[in-house]
Amino acid sequence: MSALVITDLHAQVQTDTGPKDILRGVTLTIDSGLTHAIMGPNGSGKSTLAYVIAGHPRYTVTSGSITLDGVDVLAMSVDERARAGLFLAMQYPVEVPGVSVANFLRTAVTAARGEAPKLRLWIKEMKEAMADLQMDSSFAERNLNEGFSGGEKKRLEILQLGLLRPKIAILDETDSGLDVDALRVVSEGVNRFREATGAGTLLITHYTRILRYITPDVVHVFSDGRIVETGGPELADILEADGYERFTTVKTA
């Protein structure tokens, strides 16, 4: 069992006019086996939370804490966080010319597992994982995300998730830019990962459509850099029907 514990987290970003507070006291615990969905309007700080957990250098934590299994995450470098078992599926995966998908995946898996997988077994494992996501095996020879469609990039993120098998998965608007078929395939990949590993999952989204495929245990409403309401899966249906207006007008101390 693992737990990602976020306590009274405050963070800011540097802008042309000086530092700007983004996170304003986030408290959240994600345990193994549970899926938390964070929903909220644009600009509420949802993606910032994901980036801060992962260690993006653009953001500065000003107070609060993040621990994984009792170990201080904020004291870790980005690669140490990944090796410890944190995974971020990015909303906008970056292109890396000159690095093939196959080489990238094997390097990442070697770092996560502590040893290089045997080549013959690795090729079989990778091809089976790609087939599950309806990805042609030729993708393995292409440069990482270079010329990939939005759906192809998101499938590759979930391919990494399945191969790396982290303790805690953070999925930042994984449904963004996906058509109906790609959304189904990607969601099935996330569900396979959850069933196989029992990992905890933090799913960040604007819309309920992905929640029709990936059922959350807990739904949080994010507004003005903090969680303003928490409920069960039914809360997502309320947000779909009524929107975020009543939450964006809430004033909290």
mmCIF file with all atom_site columns, N, CA and C in Angstrom, residues 58-111:
data_model
loop_
_atom_site.group_PDB
_atom_site.id
_atom_site.type_symbol
_atom_site.label_atom_id
_atom_site.label_alt_id
_atom_site.label_comp_id
_atom_site.label_asym_id
_atom_site.label_entity_id
_atom_site.label_seq_id
_atom_site.pdbx_PDB_ins_code
_atom_site.Cartn_x
_atom_site.Cartn_y
_atom_site.Cartn_z
_atom_site.occupancy
_atom_site.B_iso_or_equiv
_atom_site.pdbx_formal_charge
_atom_site.auth_seq_id
_atom_site.auth_comp_id
_atom_site.auth_asym_id
_atom_site.auth_atom_id
_atom_site.pdbx_PDB_model_num
ATOM 1   N N  . ARG A 1 58  ? 9.401  25.444 -12.961 1.00 0.00 ? 58  ARG A N  1
ATOM 2   C CA . ARG A 1 58  ? 8.780  26.760 -13.100 1.00 0.00 ? 58  ARG A CA 1
ATOM 3   C C  . ARG A 1 58  ? 8.036  27.177 -11.829 1.00 0.00 ? 58  ARG A C  1
ATOM 4   N N  . TYR A 1 59  ? 7.655  26.201 -11.014 1.00 0.00 ? 59  TYR A N  1
ATOM 5   C CA . TYR A 1 59  ? 6.822  26.487 -9.850  1.00 0.00 ? 59  TYR A CA 1
ATOM 6   C C  . TYR A 1 59  ? 7.629  26.381 -8.564  1.00 0.00 ? 59  TYR A C  1
ATOM 7   N N  . THR A 1 60  ? 7.340  27.282 -7.616  1.00 0.00 ? 60  THR A N  1
ATOM 8   C CA . THR A 1 60  ? 8.027  27.305 -6.329  1.00 0.00 ? 60  THR A CA 1
ATOM 9   C C  . THR A 1 60  ? 7.024  27.020 -5.223  1.00 0.00 ? 60  THR A C  1
ATOM 10  N N  . VAL A 1 61  ? 7.316  26.003 -4.423  1.00 0.00 ? 61  VAL A N  1
ATOM 11  C CA . VAL A 1 61  ? 6.475  25.710 -3.257  1.00 0.00 ? 61  VAL A CA 1
ATOM 12  C C  . VAL A 1 61  ? 6.879  26.664 -2.136  1.00 0.00 ? 61  VAL A C  1
ATOM 13  N N  . THR A 1 62  ? 5.912  27.409 -1.647  1.00 0.00 ? 62  THR A N  1
ATOM 14  C CA . THR A 1 62  ? 6.191  28.396 -0.608  1.00 0.00 ? 62  THR A CA 1
ATOM 15  C C  . THR A 1 62  ? 5.884  27.883 0.796   1.00 0.00 ? 62  THR A C  1
ATOM 16  N N  . SER A 1 63  ? 4.988  26.906 0.901   1.00 0.00 ? 63  SER A N  1
ATOM 17  C CA . SER A 1 63  ? 4.720  26.265 2.194   1.00 0.00 ? 63  SER A CA 1
ATOM 18  C C  . SER A 1 63  ? 3.910  24.998 1.955   1.00 0.00 ? 63  SER A C  1
ATOM 19  N N  . GLY A 1 64  ? 3.847  24.175 2.999   1.00 0.00 ? 64  GLY A N  1
ATOM 20  C CA . GLY A 1 64  ? 3.135  22.913 2.887   1.00 0.00 ? 64  GLY A CA 1
ATOM 21  C C  . GLY A 1 64  ? 4.082  21.767 2.573   1.00 0.00 ? 64  GLY A C  1
ATOM 22  N N  . SER A 1 65  ? 3.520  20.579 2.402   1.00 0.00 ? 65  SER A N  1
ATOM 23  C CA . SER A 1 65  ? 4.350  19.404 2.200   1.00 0.00 ? 65  SER A CA 1
ATOM 24  C C  . SER A 1 65  ? 3.686  18.406 1.256   1.00 0.00 ? 65  SER A C  1
ATOM 25  N N  . ILE A 1 66  ? 4.544  17.570 0.642   1.00 0.00 ? 66  ILE A N  1
ATOM 26  C CA . ILE A 1 66  ? 4.102  16.416 -0.140  1.00 0.00 ? 66  ILE A CA 1
ATOM 27  C C  . ILE A 1 66  ? 4.973  15.250 0.281   1.00 0.00 ? 66  ILE A C  1
ATOM 28  N N  . THR A 1 67  ? 4.342  14.139 0.670   1.00 0.00 ? 67  THR A N  1
ATOM 29  C CA . THR A 1 67  ? 5.101  12.940 1.002   1.00 0.00 ? 67  THR A CA 1
ATOM 30  C C  . THR A 1 67  ? 4.548  11.749 0.232   1.00 0.00 ? 67  THR A C  1
ATOM 31  N N  . LEU A 1 68  ? 5.436  10.820 -0.090  1.00 0.00 ? 68  LEU A N  1
ATOM 32  C CA . LEU A 1 68  ? 5.056  9.547  -0.688  1.00 0.00 ? 68  LEU A CA 1
ATOM 33  C C  . LEU A 1 68  ? 5.558  8.460  0.243   1.00 0.00 ? 68  LEU A C  1
ATOM 34  N N  . ASP A 1 69  ? 4.622  7.746  0.833   1.00 0.00 ? 69  ASP A N  1
ATOM 35  C CA . ASP A 1 69  ? 4.970  6.708  1.815   1.00 0.00 ? 69  ASP A CA 1
ATOM 36  C C  . ASP A 1 69  ? 5.846  7.277  2.923   1.00 0.00 ? 69  ASP A C  1
ATOM 37  N N  . GLY A 1 70  ? 5.528  8.497  3.337   1.00 0.00 ? 70  GLY A N  1
ATOM 38  C CA . GLY A 1 70  ? 6.230  9.135  4.443   1.00 0.00 ? 70  GLY A CA 1
ATOM 39  C C  . GLY A 1 70  ? 7.526  9.823  4.096   1.00 0.00 ? 70  GLY A C  1
ATOM 40  N N  . VAL A 1 71  ? 7.948  9.750  2.826   1.00 0.00 ? 71  VAL A N  1
ATOM 41  C CA . VAL A 1 71  ? 9.209  10.356 2.389   1.00 0.00 ? 71  VAL A CA 1
ATOM 42  C C  . VAL A 1 71  ? 8.919  11.695 1.720   1.00 0.00 ? 71  VAL A C  1
ATOM 43  N N  . ASP A 1 72  ? 9.731  12.689 2.021   1.00 0.00 ? 72  ASP A N  1
ATOM 44  C CA . ASP A 1 72  ? 9.538  14.052 1.525   1.00 0.00 ? 72  ASP A CA 1
ATOM 45  C C  . ASP A 1 72  ? 9.764  14.124 0.016   1.00 0.00 ? 72  ASP A C  1
ATOM 46  N N  . VAL A 1 73  ? 8.699  14.319 -0.724  1.00 0.00 ? 73  VAL A N  1
ATOM 47  C CA . VAL A 1 73  ? 8.785  14.410 -2.183  1.00 0.00 ? 73  VAL A CA 1
ATOM 48  C C  . VAL A 1 73  ? 9.465  15.700 -2.605  1.00 0.00 ? 73  VAL A C  1
ATOM 49  N N  . LEU A 1 74  ? 9.227  16.782 -1.891  1.00 0.00 ? 74  LEU A N  1
ATOM 50  C CA . LEU A 1 74  ? 9.765  18.087 -2.279  1.00 0.00 ? 74  LEU A CA 1
ATOM 51  C C  . LEU A 1 74  ? 11.288 18.132 -2.186  1.00 0.00 ? 74  LEU A C  1
ATOM 52  N N  . ALA A 1 75  ? 11.877 17.199 -1.432  1.00 0.00 ? 75  ALA A N  1
ATOM 53  C CA . ALA A 1 75  ? 13.334 17.140 -1.327  1.00 0.00 ? 75  ALA A CA 1
ATOM 54  C C  . ALA A 1 75  ? 13.947 16.330 -2.463  1.00 0.00 ? 75  ALA A C  1
ATOM 55  N N  . MET A 1 76  ? 13.120 15.727 -3.311  1.00 0.00 ? 76  MET A N  1
ATOM 56  C CA . MET A 1 76  ? 13.611 14.877 -4.395  1.00 0.00 ? 76  MET A CA 1
ATOM 57  C C  . MET A 1 76  ? 13.746 15.665 -5.690  1.00 0.00 ? 76  MET A C  1
ATOM 58  N N  . SER A 1 77  ? 14.706 15.263 -6.522  1.00 0.00 ? 77  SER A N  1
ATOM 59  C CA . SER A 1 77  ? 14.787 15.784 -7.890  1.00 0.00 ? 77  SER A CA 1
ATOM 60  C C  . SER A 1 77  ? 13.668 15.152 -8.716  1.00 0.00 ? 77  SER A C  1
ATOM 61  N N  . VAL A 1 78  ? 13.487 15.654 -9.928  1.00 0.00 ? 78  VAL A N  1
ATOM 62  C CA . VAL A 1 78  ? 12.426 15.140 -10.786 1.00 0.00 ? 78  VAL A CA 1
ATOM 63  C C  . VAL A 1 78  ? 12.607 13.647 -11.045 1.00 0.00 ? 78  VAL A C  1
ATOM 64  N N  . ASP A 1 79  ? 13.817 13.222 -11.383 1.00 0.00 ? 79  ASP A N  1
ATOM 65  C CA . ASP A 1 79  ? 14.036 11.803 -11.680 1.00 0.00 ? 79  ASP A CA 1
ATOM 66  C C  . ASP A 1 79  ? 13.912 10.942 -10.432 1.00 0.00 ? 79  ASP A C  1
ATOM 67  N N  . GLU A 1 80  ? 14.249 11.484 -9.277  1.00 0.00 ? 80  GLU A N  1
ATOM 68  C CA . GLU A 1 80  ? 14.067 10.726 -8.035  1.00 0.00 ? 80  GLU A CA 1
ATOM 69  C C  . GLU A 1 80  ? 12.588 10.518 -7.741  1.00 0.00 ? 80  GLU A C  1
ATOM 70  N N  . ARG A 1 81  ? 11.769 11.491 -8.064  1.00 0.00 ? 81  ARG A N  1
ATOM 71  C CA . ARG A 1 81  ? 10.319 11.336 -7.867  1.00 0.00 ? 81  ARG A CA 1
ATOM 72  C C  . ARG A 1 81  ? 9.774  10.225 -8.762  1.00 0.00 ? 81  ARG A C  1
ATOM 73  N N  . ALA A 1 82  ? 10.259 10.194 -9.989  1.00 0.00 ? 82  ALA A N  1
ATOM 74  C CA . ALA A 1 82  ? 9.815  9.150  -10.907 1.00 0.00 ? 82  ALA A CA 1
ATOM 75  C C  . ALA A 1 82  ? 10.255 7.777  -10.413 1.00 0.00 ? 82  ALA A C  1
ATOM 76  N N  . ARG A 1 83  ? 11.499 7.666  -9.967  1.00 0.00 ? 83  ARG A N  1
ATOM 77  C CA . ARG A 1 83  ? 11.995 6.376  -9.470  1.00 0.00 ? 83  ARG A CA 1
ATOM 78  C C  . ARG A 1 83  ? 11.266 5.954  -8.193  1.00 0.00 ? 83  ARG A C  1
ATOM 79  N N  . ALA A 1 84  ? 10.829 6.935  -7.411  1.00 0.00 ? 84  ALA A N  1
ATOM 80  C CA . ALA A 1 84  ? 10.103 6.623  -6.173  1.00 0.00 ? 84  ALA A CA 1
ATOM 81  C C  . ALA A 1 84  ? 8.705  6.093  -6.454  1.00 0.00 ? 84  ALA A C  1
ATOM 82  N N  . GLY A 1 85  ? 8.199  6.318  -7.679  1.00 0.00 ? 85  GLY A N  1
ATOM 83  C CA . GLY A 1 85  ? 6.895  5.758  -8.023  1.00 0.00 ? 85  GLY A CA 1
ATOM 84  C C  . GLY A 1 85  ? 5.834  6.753  -8.417  1.00 0.00 ? 85  GLY A C  1
ATOM 85  N N  . LEU A 1 86  ? 6.236  7.987  -8.737  1.00 0.00 ? 86  LEU A N  1
ATOM 86  C CA . LEU A 1 86  ? 5.279  8.986  -9.220  1.00 0.00 ? 86  LEU A CA 1
ATOM 87  C C  . LEU A 1 86  ? 5.335  9.056  -10.750 1.00 0.00 ? 86  LEU A C  1
ATOM 88  N N  . PHE A 1 87  ? 4.180  9.201  -11.362 1.00 0.00 ? 87  PHE A N  1
ATOM 89  C CA . PHE A 1 87  ? 4.110  9.266  -12.824 1.00 0.00 ? 87  PHE A CA 1
ATOM 90  C C  . PHE A 1 87  ? 3.149  10.377 -13.217 1.00 0.00 ? 87  PHE A C  1
ATOM 91  N N  . LEU A 1 88  ? 3.563  11.200 -14.186 1.00 0.00 ? 88  LEU A N  1
ATOM 92  C CA . LEU A 1 88  ? 2.712  12.265 -14.711 1.00 0.00 ? 88  LEU A CA 1
ATOM 93  C C  . LEU A 1 88  ? 2.483  12.052 -16.199 1.00 0.00 ? 88  LEU A C  1
ATOM 94  N N  . ALA A 1 89  ? 1.230  11.843 -16.588 1.00 0.00 ? 89  ALA A N  1
ATOM 95  C CA . ALA A 1 89  ? 0.846  11.855 -17.993 1.00 0.00 ? 89  ALA A CA 1
ATOM 96  C C  . ALA A 1 89  ? 0.468  13.285 -18.336 1.00 0.00 ? 89  ALA A C  1
ATOM 97  N N  . MET A 1 90  ? 1.254  13.917 -19.197 1.00 0.00 ? 90  MET A N  1
ATOM 98  C CA . MET A 1 90  ? 1.117  15.345 -19.449 1.00 0.00 ? 90  MET A CA 1
ATOM 99  C C  . MET A 1 90  ? -0.031 15.656 -20.405 1.00 0.00 ? 90  MET A C  1
ATOM 100 N N  . GLN A 1 91  ? -0.613 16.823 -20.210 1.00 0.00 ? 91  GLN A N  1
ATOM 101 C CA . GLN A 1 91  ? -1.660 17.282 -21.125 1.00 0.00 ? 91  GLN A CA 1
ATOM 102 C C  . GLN A 1 91  ? -1.098 17.516 -22.520 1.00 0.00 ? 91  GLN A C  1
ATOM 103 N N  . TYR A 1 92  ? 0.125  18.055 -22.584 1.00 0.00 ? 92  TYR A N  1
ATOM 104 C CA . TYR A 1 92  ? 0.771  18.328 -23.865 1.00 0.00 ? 92  TYR A CA 1
ATOM 105 C C  . TYR A 1 92  ? 2.142  17.636 -23.901 1.00 0.00 ? 92  TYR A C  1
ATOM 106 N N  . PRO A 1 93  ? 2.188  16.356 -24.232 1.00 0.00 ? 93  PRO A N  1
ATOM 107 C CA . PRO A 1 93  ? 3.469  15.645 -24.280 1.00 0.00 ? 93  PRO A CA 1
ATOM 108 C C  . PRO A 1 93  ? 4.431  16.294 -25.268 1.00 0.00 ? 93  PRO A C  1
ATOM 109 N N  . VAL A 1 94  ? 5.695  16.360 -24.896 1.00 0.00 ? 94  VAL A N  1
ATOM 110 C CA . VAL A 1 94  ? 6.683  17.051 -25.722 1.00 0.00 ? 94  VAL A CA 1
ATOM 111 C C  . VAL A 1 94  ? 7.261  16.119 -26.776 1.00 0.00 ? 94  VAL A C  1
ATOM 112 N N  . GLU A 1 95  ? 7.713  16.710 -27.880 1.00 0.00 ? 95  GLU A N  1
ATOM 113 C CA . GLU A 1 95  ? 8.382  15.969 -28.933 1.00 0.00 ? 95  GLU A CA 1
ATOM 114 C C  . GLU A 1 95  ? 9.885  15.950 -28.652 1.00 0.00 ? 95  GLU A C  1
ATOM 115 N N  . VAL A 1 96  ? 10.525 14.803 -28.897 1.00 0.00 ? 96  VAL A N  1
ATOM 116 C CA . VAL A 1 96  ? 11.961 14.668 -28.675 1.00 0.00 ? 96  VAL A CA 1
ATOM 117 C C  . VAL A 1 96  ? 12.591 14.093 -29.946 1.00 0.00 ? 96  VAL A C  1
ATOM 118 N N  . PRO A 1 97  ? 12.985 14.955 -30.875 1.00 0.00 ? 97  PRO A N  1
ATOM 119 C CA . PRO A 1 97  ? 13.614 14.469 -32.115 1.00 0.00 ? 97  PRO A CA 1
ATOM 120 C C  . PRO A 1 97  ? 14.903 13.712 -31.813 1.00 0.00 ? 97  PRO A C  1
ATOM 121 N N  . GLY A 1 98  ? 15.146 12.663 -32.577 1.00 0.00 ? 98  GLY A N  1
ATOM 122 C CA . GLY A 1 98  ? 16.389 11.915 -32.440 1.00 0.00 ? 98  GLY A CA 1
ATOM 123 C C  . GLY A 1 98  ? 16.369 10.817 -31.399 1.00 0.00 ? 98  GLY A C  1
ATOM 124 N N  . VAL A 1 99  ? 15.284 10.704 -30.639 1.00 0.00 ? 99  VAL A N  1
ATOM 125 C CA . VAL A 1 99  ? 15.158 9.642  -29.635 1.00 0.00 ? 99  VAL A CA 1
ATOM 126 C C  . VAL A 1 99  ? 13.967 8.771  -30.025 1.00 0.00 ? 99  VAL A C  1
ATOM 127 N N  . SER A 1 100 ? 14.210 7.502  -30.313 1.00 0.00 ? 100 SER A N  1
ATOM 128 C CA . SER A 1 100 ? 13.118 6.627  -30.723 1.00 0.00 ? 100 SER A CA 1
ATOM 129 C C  . SER A 1 100 ? 12.241 6.254  -29.533 1.00 0.00 ? 100 SER A C  1
ATOM 130 N N  . VAL A 1 101 ? 10.991 5.932  -29.821 1.00 0.00 ? 101 VAL A N  1
ATOM 131 C CA . VAL A 1 101 ? 10.064 5.488  -28.780 1.00 0.00 ? 101 VAL A CA 1
ATOM 132 C C  . VAL A 1 101 ? 10.624 4.262  -28.062 1.00 0.00 ? 101 VAL A C  1
ATOM 133 N N  . ALA A 1 102 ? 11.158 3.312  -28.826 1.00 0.00 ? 102 ALA A N  1
ATOM 134 C CA . ALA A 1 102 ? 11.674 2.079  -28.229 1.00 0.00 ? 102 ALA A CA 1
ATOM 135 C C  . ALA A 1 102 ? 12.821 2.359  -27.268 1.00 0.00 ? 102 ALA A C  1
ATOM 136 N N  . ASN A 1 103 ? 13.760 3.210  -27.668 1.00 0.00 ? 103 ASN A N  1
ATOM 137 C CA . ASN A 1 103 ? 14.897 3.528  -26.803 1.00 0.00 ? 103 ASN A CA 1
ATOM 138 C C  . ASN A 1 103 ? 14.467 4.297  -25.561 1.00 0.00 ? 103 ASN A C  1
ATOM 139 N N  . PHE A 1 104 ? 13.554 5.221  -25.770 1.00 0.00 ? 104 PHE A N  1
ATOM 140 C CA . PHE A 1 104 ? 13.051 5.996  -24.633 1.00 0.00 ? 104 PHE A CA 1
ATOM 141 C C  . PHE A 1 104 ? 12.377 5.084  -23.614 1.00 0.00 ? 104 PHE A C  1
ATOM 142 N N  . LEU A 1 105 ? 11.509 4.205  -24.093 1.00 0.00 ? 105 LEU A N  1
ATOM 143 C CA . LEU A 1 105 ? 10.769 3.331  -23.180 1.00 0.00 ? 105 LEU A CA 1
ATOM 144 C C  . LEU A 1 105 ? 11.709 2.390  -22.425 1.00 0.00 ? 105 LEU A C  1
ATOM 145 N N  . ARG A 1 106 ? 12.676 1.814  -23.123 1.00 0.00 ? 106 ARG A N  1
ATOM 146 C CA . ARG A 1 106 ? 13.580 0.871  -22.449 1.00 0.00 ? 106 ARG A CA 1
ATOM 147 C C  . ARG A 1 106 ? 14.459 1.592  -21.429 1.00 0.00 ? 106 ARG A C  1
ATOM 148 N N  . THR A 1 107 ? 14.892 2.811  -21.757 1.00 0.00 ? 107 THR A N  1
ATOM 149 C CA . THR A 1 107 ? 15.680 3.593  -20.807 1.00 0.00 ? 107 THR A CA 1
ATOM 150 C C  . THR A 1 107 ? 14.866 3.930  -19.567 1.00 0.00 ? 107 THR A C  1
ATOM 151 N N  . ALA A 1 108 ? 13.609 4.334  -19.777 1.00 0.00 ? 108 ALA A N  1
ATOM 152 C CA . ALA A 1 108 ? 12.746 4.687  -18.652 1.00 0.00 ? 108 ALA A CA 1
ATOM 153 C C  . ALA A 1 108 ? 12.451 3.471  -17.780 1.00 0.00 ? 108 ALA A C  1
ATOM 154 N N  . VAL A 1 109 ? 12.157 2.354  -18.414 1.00 0.00 ? 109 VAL A N  1
ATOM 155 C CA . VAL A 1 109 ? 11.857 1.136  -17.659 1.00 0.00 ? 109 VAL A CA 1
ATOM 156 C C  . VAL A 1 109 ? 13.091 0.657  -16.891 1.00 0.00 ? 109 VAL A C  1
ATOM 157 N N  . THR A 1 110 ? 14.259 0.772  -17.500 1.00 0.00 ? 110 THR A N  1
ATOM 158 C CA . THR A 1 110 ? 15.490 0.393  -16.810 1.00 0.00 ? 110 THR A CA 1
ATOM 159 C C  . THR A 1 110 ? 15.697 1.226  -15.551 1.00 0.00 ? 110 THR A C  1
ATOM 160 N N  . ALA A 1 111 ? 15.452 2.544  -15.657 1.00 0.00 ? 111 ALA A N  1
ATOM 161 C CA . ALA A 1 111 ? 15.593 3.427  -14.498 1.00 0.00 ? 111 ALA A CA 1
ATOM 162 C C  . ALA A 1 111 ? 14.580 3.079  -13.415 1.00 0.00 ? 111 ALA A C  1
#
